[in-house]
CSV table of C-alpha atoms in Angstrom, one decimal:
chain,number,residue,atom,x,y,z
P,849,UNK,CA,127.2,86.7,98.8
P,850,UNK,CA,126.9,90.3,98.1
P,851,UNK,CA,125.1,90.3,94.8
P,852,UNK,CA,121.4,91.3,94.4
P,853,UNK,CA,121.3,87.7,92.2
P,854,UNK,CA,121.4,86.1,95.7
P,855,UNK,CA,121.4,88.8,98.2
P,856,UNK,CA,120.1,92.2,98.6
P,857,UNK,CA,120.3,95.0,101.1
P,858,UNK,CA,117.5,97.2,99.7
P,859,UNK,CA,117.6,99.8,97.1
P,860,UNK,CA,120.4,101.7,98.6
P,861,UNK,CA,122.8,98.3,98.3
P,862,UNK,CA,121.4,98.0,94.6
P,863,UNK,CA,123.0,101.9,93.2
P,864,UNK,CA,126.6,100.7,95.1
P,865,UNK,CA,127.4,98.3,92.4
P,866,UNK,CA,129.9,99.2,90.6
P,867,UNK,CA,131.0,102.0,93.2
P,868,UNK,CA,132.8,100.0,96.0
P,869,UNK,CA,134.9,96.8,96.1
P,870,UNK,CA,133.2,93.5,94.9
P,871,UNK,CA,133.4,90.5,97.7
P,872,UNK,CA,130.9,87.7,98.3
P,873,UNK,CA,130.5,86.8,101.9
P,874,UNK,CA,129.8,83.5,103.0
P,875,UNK,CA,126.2,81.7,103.8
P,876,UNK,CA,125.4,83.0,107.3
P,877,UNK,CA,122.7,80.1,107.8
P,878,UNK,CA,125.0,77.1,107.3
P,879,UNK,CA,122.4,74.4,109.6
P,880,UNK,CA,122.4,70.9,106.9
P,881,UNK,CA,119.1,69.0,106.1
P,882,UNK,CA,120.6,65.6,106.6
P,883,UNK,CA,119.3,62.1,106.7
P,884,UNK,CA,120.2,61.4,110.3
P,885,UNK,CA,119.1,65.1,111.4
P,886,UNK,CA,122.4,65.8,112.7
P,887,UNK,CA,121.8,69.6,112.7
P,888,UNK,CA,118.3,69.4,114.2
P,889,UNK,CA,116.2,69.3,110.4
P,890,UNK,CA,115.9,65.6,109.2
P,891,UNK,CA,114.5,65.2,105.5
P,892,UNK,CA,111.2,64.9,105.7
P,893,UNK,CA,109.3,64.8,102.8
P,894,UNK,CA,106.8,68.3,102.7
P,895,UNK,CA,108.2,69.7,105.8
P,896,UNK,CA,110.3,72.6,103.8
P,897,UNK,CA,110.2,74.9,101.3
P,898,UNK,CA,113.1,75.7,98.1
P,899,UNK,CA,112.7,79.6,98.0
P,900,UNK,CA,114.1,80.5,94.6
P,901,UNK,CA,114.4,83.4,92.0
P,902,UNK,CA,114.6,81.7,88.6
P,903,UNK,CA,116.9,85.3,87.6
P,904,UNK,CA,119.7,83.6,90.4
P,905,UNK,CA,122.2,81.3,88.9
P,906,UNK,CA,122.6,80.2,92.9
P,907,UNK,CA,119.3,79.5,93.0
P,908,UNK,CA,119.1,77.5,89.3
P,909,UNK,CA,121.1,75.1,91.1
P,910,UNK,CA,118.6,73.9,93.4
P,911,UNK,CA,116.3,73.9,90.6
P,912,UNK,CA,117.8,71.7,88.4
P,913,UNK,CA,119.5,69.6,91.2
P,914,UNK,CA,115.6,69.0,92.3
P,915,UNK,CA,114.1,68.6,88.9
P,916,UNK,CA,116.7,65.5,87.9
P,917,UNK,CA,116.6,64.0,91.2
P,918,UNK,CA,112.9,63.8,91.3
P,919,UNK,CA,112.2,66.0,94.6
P,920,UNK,CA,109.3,67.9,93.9
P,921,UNK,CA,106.8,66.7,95.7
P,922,UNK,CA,109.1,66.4,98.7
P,923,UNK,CA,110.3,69.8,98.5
P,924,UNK,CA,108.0,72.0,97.4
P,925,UNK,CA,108.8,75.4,95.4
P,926,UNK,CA,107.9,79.0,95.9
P,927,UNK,CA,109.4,81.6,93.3
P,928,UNK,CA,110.2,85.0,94.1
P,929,UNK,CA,109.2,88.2,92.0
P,930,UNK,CA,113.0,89.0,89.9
P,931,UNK,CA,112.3,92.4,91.1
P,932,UNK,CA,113.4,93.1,94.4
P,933,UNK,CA,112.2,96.1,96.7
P,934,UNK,CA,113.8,97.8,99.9
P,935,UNK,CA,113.0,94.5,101.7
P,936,UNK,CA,114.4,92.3,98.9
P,937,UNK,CA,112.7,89.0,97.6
P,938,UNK,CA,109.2,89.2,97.9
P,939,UNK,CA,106.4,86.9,97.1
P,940,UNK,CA,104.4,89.4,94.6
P,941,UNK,CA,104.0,86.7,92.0
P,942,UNK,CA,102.2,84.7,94.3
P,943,UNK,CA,97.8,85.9,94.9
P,944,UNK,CA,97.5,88.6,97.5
P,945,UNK,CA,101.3,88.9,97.4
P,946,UNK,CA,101.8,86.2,100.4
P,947,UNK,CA,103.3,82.7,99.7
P,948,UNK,CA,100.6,80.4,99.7
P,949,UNK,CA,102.6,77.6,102.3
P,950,UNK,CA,104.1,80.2,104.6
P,951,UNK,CA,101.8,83.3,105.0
P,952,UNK,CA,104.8,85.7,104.3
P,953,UNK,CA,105.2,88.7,101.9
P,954,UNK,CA,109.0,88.9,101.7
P,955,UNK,CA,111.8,85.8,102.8
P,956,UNK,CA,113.2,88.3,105.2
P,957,UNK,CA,109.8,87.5,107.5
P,958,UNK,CA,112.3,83.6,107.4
P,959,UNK,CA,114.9,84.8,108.3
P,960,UNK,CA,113.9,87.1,111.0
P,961,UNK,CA,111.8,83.9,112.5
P,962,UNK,CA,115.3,81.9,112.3
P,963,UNK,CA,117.3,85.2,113.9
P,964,UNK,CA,115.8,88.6,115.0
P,965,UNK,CA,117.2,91.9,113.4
P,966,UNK,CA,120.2,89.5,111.7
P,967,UNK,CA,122.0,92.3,109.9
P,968,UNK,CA,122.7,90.5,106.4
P,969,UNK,CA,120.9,90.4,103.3
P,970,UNK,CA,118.5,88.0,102.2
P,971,UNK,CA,119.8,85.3,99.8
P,972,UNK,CA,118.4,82.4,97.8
P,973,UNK,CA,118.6,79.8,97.6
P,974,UNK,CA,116.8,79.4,101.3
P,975,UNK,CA,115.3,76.4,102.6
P,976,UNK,CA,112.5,77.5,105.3
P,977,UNK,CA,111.0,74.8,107.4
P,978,UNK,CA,107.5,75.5,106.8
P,979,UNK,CA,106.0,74.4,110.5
P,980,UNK,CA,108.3,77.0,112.4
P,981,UNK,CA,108.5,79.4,109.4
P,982,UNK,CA,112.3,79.8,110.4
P,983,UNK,CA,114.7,80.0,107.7
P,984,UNK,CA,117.1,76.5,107.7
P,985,UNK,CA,120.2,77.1,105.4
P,986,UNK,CA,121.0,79.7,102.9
P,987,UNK,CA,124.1,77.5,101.8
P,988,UNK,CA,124.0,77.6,98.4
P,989,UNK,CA,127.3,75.8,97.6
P,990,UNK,CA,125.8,72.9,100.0
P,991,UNK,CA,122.2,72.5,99.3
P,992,UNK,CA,122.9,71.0,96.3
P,993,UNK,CA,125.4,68.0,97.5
P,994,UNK,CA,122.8,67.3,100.3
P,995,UNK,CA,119.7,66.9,98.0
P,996,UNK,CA,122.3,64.3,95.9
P,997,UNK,CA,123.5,62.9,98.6
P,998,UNK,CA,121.2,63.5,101.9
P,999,UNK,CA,117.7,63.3,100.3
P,1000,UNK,CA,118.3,59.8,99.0
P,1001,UNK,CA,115.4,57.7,100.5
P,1002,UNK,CA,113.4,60.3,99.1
P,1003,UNK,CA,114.9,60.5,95.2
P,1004,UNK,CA,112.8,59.6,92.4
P,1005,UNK,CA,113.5,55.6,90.7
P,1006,UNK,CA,116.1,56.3,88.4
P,1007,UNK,CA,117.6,59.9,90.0
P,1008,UNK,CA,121.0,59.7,88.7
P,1009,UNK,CA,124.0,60.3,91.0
P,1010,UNK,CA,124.7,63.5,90.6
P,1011,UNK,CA,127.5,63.3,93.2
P,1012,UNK,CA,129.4,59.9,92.5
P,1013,UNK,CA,131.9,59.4,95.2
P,1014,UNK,CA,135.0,57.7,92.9
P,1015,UNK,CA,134.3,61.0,91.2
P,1016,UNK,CA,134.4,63.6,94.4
P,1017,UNK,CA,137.8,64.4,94.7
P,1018,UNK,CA,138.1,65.3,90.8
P,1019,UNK,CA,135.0,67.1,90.8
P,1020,UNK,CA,135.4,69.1,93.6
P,1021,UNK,CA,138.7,70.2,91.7
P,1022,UNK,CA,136.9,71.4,89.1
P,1023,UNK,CA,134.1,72.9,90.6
P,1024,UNK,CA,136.2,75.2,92.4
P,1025,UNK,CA,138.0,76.8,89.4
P,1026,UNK,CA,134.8,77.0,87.7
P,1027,UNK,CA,133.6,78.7,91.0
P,1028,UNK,CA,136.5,81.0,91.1
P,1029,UNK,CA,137.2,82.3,88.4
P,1030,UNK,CA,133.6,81.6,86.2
P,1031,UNK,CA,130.8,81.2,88.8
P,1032,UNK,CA,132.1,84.1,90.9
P,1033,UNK,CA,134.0,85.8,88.2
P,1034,UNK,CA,131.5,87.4,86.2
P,1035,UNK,CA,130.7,89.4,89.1
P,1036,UNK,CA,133.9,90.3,90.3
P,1037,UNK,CA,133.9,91.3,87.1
P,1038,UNK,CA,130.4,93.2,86.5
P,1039,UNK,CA,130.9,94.6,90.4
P,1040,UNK,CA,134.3,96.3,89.5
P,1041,UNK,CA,135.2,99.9,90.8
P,1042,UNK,CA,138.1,100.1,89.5
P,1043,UNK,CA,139.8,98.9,86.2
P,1044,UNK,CA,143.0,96.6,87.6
P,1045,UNK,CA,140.1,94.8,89.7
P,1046,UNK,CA,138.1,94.4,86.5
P,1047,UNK,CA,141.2,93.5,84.3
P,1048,UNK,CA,141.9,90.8,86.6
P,1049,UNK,CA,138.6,89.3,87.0
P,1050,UNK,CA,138.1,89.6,82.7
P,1051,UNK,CA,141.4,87.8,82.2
P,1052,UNK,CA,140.8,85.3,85.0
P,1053,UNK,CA,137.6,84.4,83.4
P,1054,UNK,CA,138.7,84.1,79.8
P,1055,UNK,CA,141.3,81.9,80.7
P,1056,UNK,CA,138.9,79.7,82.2
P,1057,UNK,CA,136.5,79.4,79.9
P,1058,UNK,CA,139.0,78.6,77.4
P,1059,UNK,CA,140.4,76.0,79.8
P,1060,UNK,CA,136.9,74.4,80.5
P,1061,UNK,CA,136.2,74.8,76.8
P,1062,UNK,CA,140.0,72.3,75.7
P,1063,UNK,CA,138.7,70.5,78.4
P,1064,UNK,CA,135.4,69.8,76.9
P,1065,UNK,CA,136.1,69.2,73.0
P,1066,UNK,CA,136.7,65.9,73.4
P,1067,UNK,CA,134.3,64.6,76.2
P,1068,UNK,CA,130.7,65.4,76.5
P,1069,UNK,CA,130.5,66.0,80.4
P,1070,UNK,CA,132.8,67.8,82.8
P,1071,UNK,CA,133.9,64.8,85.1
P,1072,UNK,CA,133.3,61.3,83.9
P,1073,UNK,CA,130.8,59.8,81.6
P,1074,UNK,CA,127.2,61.4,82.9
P,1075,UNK,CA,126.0,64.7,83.8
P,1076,UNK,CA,127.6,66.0,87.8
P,1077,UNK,CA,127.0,68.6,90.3
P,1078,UNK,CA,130.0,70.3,88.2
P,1079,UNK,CA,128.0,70.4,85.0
P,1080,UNK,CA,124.9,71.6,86.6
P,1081,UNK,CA,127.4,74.3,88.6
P,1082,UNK,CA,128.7,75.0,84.7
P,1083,UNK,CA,125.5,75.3,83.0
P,1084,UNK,CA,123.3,78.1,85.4
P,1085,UNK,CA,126.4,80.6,84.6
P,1086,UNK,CA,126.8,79.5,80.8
P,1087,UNK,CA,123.2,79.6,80.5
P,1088,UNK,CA,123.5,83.3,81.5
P,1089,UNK,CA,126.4,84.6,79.8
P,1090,UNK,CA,125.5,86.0,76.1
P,1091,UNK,CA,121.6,87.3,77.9
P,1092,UNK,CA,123.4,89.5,80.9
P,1093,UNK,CA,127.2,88.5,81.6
P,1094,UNK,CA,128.6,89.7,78.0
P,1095,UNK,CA,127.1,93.2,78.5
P,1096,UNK,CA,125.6,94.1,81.4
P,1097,UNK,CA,129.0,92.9,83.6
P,1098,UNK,CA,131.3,93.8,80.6
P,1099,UNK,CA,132.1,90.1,80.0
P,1100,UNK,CA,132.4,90.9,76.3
P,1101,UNK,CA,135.6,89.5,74.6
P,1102,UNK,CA,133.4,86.7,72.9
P,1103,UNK,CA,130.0,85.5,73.6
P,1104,UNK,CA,129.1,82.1,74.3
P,1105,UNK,CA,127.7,81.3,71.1
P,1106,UNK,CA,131.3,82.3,69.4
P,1107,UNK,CA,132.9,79.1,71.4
P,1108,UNK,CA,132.3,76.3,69.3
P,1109,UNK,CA,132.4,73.9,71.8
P,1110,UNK,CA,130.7,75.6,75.1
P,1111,UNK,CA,128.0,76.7,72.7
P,1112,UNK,CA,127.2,73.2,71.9
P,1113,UNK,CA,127.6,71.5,75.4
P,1114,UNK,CA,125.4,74.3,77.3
P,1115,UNK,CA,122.4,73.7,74.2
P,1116,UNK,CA,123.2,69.9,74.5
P,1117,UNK,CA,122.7,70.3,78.7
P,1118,UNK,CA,119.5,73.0,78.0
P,1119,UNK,CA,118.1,70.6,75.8
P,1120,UNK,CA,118.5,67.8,78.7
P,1121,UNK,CA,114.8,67.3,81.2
P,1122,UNK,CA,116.0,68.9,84.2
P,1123,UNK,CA,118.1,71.9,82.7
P,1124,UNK,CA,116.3,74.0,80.1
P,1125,UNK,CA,112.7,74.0,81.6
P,1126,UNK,CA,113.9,75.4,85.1
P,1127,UNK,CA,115.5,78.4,83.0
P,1128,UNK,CA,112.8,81.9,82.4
P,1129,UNK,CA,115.0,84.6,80.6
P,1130,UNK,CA,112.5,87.2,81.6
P,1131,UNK,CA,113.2,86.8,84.6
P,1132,UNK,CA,117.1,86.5,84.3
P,1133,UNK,CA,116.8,89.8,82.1
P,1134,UNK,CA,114.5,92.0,83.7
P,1135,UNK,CA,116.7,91.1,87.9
P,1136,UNK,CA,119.8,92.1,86.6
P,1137,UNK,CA,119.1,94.8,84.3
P,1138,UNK,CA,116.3,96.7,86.4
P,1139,UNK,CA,117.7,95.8,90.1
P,1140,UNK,CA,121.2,96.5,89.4
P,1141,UNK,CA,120.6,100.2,88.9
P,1142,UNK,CA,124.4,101.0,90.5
P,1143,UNK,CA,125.7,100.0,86.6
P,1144,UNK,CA,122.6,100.0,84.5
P,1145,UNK,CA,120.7,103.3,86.0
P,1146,UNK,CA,118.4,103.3,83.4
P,1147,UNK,CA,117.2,100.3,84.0
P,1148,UNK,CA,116.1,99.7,80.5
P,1149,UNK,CA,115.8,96.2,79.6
P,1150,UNK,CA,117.8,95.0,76.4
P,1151,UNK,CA,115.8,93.0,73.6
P,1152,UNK,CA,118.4,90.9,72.4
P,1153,UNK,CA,120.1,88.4,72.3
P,1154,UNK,CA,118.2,85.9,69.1
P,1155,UNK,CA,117.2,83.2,72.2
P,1156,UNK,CA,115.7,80.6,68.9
P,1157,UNK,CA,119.2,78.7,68.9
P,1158,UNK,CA,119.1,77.1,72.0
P,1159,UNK,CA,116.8,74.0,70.5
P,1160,UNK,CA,119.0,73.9,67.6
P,1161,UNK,CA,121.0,70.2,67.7
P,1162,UNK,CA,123.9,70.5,69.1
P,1163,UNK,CA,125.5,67.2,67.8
P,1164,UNK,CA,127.4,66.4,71.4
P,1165,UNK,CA,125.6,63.1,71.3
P,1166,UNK,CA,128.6,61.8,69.3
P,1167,UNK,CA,131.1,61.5,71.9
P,1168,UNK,CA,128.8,59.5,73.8
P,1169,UNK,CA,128.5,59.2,77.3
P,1170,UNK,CA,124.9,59.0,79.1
P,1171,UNK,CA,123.0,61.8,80.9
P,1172,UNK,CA,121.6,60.0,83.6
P,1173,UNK,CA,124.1,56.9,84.1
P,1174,UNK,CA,122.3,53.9,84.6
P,1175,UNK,CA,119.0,56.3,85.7
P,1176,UNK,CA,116.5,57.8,83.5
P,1177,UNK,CA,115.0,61.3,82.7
P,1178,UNK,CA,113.2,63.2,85.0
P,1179,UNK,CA,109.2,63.2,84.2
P,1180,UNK,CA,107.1,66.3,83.4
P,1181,UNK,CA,107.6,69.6,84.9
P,1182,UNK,CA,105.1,69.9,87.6
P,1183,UNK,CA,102.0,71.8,86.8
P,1184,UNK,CA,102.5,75.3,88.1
P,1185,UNK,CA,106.2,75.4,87.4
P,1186,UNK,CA,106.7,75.4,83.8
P,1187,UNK,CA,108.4,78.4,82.3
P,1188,UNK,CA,108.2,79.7,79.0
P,1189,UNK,CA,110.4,78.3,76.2
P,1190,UNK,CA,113.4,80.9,75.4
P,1191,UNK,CA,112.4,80.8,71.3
P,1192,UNK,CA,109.2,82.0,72.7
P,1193,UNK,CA,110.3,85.1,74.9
């Protein structure tokens, strides 16, 4: 995980973008939050924390995986400042610059509880048990599968199934080309130092997205009738794309709202309780455009794009299929966590 979206080394890691070889390590804190406490953290409703920056596509994840299953109350949020200093995420947004819950001015103070001097960066999503103040996971590909599927007895009546299990084996297929070559790609190609490893990544990606977009013309969610973990996996980069992947990472040979189709399913998806209202575009904007200072040293902040079309219908209604499956939508966003509507920023 070495981008600044998830992970951060201080300033110093922030100017080597674009200067040195682009590779994503893997989640250092890998401990699961399991029903049967297998790993030593049982759910427990209140007992953690979701540490999030709304700029992180990692991190939207979480957030919408939370906000459709109806965990809110049993995990509670705390959102990081999208502008990182030497010590990375920090809790500035919060009064007197501490996280209200855990007393701490940066996540690092998490994971230094969990394991002293531990040489990494500091990622998000992190779930920190809030009575030890000791960071549990930083697995962002698996904190998502175990609030579907772990944090059950604790989903809200009428969670959908985010994570159907006649459906595993075919979403898991497509979650990892998505990953791959979408997910990951934009920064493989955005991180480039060189232009075959940036012609690779930009023709990789395109091919994708074209790929996902076929796939999608004729059926209104990735894998079977309702919305998955692969939509949701989909959506936090798609959501992204035209705002900071199509220029800031050089991810420019069309923008999302030139594909028919992806432009229609990601508006029909933001317009879905659970997706739209977790996204803030100033935050998404001002991370990558001001933290990334290795490819943007200026660190000016672009106006564009027009964000009024994403309530615009979107029409994807009329290949049917049903959002929630036999569920329903997710209530209200909790008071504290709205964001502001993108035809408002």
């Amino acid at each position: 995980m070495s981008d600044t979206s998830e992970k951060s080394a201080g300033s110093d890691g922030n100017t080597s973008y674009g200067h040195k070889p682009f590779k994503r390590s893997r989640s250092h804190f890998a401990d699961r939050i399991t029903a049967d406490g297998r790993d030593g953290w049982p759910v427990e409703a209140g007992r953690y924390r979701l540490v999030v920056s709304r700029a992180c596509p990692w991190a939207g994840r979480s957030l919408v995986s939370r906000r459709l299953l109806g965990l809110e109350d049993a995990l509670p949020l705390a959102v990081t400042d999208p502008i990182q200093d030497d010590r990375s995420w920090r809790f500035t947004l919060d009064p007197g610059g501490k996280d209200p819950v855990l007393g701490i001015r940066y996540l690092s103070e998490a994971y230094d509880a969990r394991e002293h001097d531990y040489p990494g960066g500091v990622s998000v999503p992190a779930i920190v048990d809030v009575p030890s103040g000791k960071l549990v996971t930083n697995d962002y590909q698996q904190i998502t599968l175990d609030l579907a599927t772990e944090w059950t007895a604790l989903h809200r009546p009428g969670a959908p199934d985010l994570y159907p299990e006649p459906l595993r084996a075919e979403i898991d297929e497509v979650m990892e080309g998505i990953y791959r070559d979408i997910n990951n790609g934009v920064y493989k190609a955005g991180f480039a130092s060189g232009q075959q490893e940036y012609d690779e990544a930009y023709e990789a990606l395109f091919a994708r997205l074209d790929q996902v977009s076929a796939r999608l013309a004729g059926r209104r969610y990735l894998v079977g009738d309702t919305i998955t973990e692969a939509d949701i996996r989909l959506f936090t980069t798609l959501v992204r794309f035209d705002a900071v992947y199509h220029g800031h990472f050089k991810c420019n040979r069309t923008k999302i709202t030139e594909d028919a189709v992806l432009w229609a399913y990601v508006r029909d998806l933001y317009q879905t309780p659970g997706f739209g209202d977790t996204v803030d575009f100033d935050h998404i904007k001002r991370h990558y455009y001001q933290v990334h200072t290795g490819i943007n040293p200026t660190g000016i902040v672009p106006l564009g794009p027009d964000l009024s079309g994403w309530t615009t219908p979107h029409h994807r209604e009329q290949l049917g299929g049903r959002p929630f499956g036999d569920g329903t939508p997710p209530g209200p966003v909790p008071s504290g966590e709205d964001v502001t509507p993108a035809e408002q920023v």
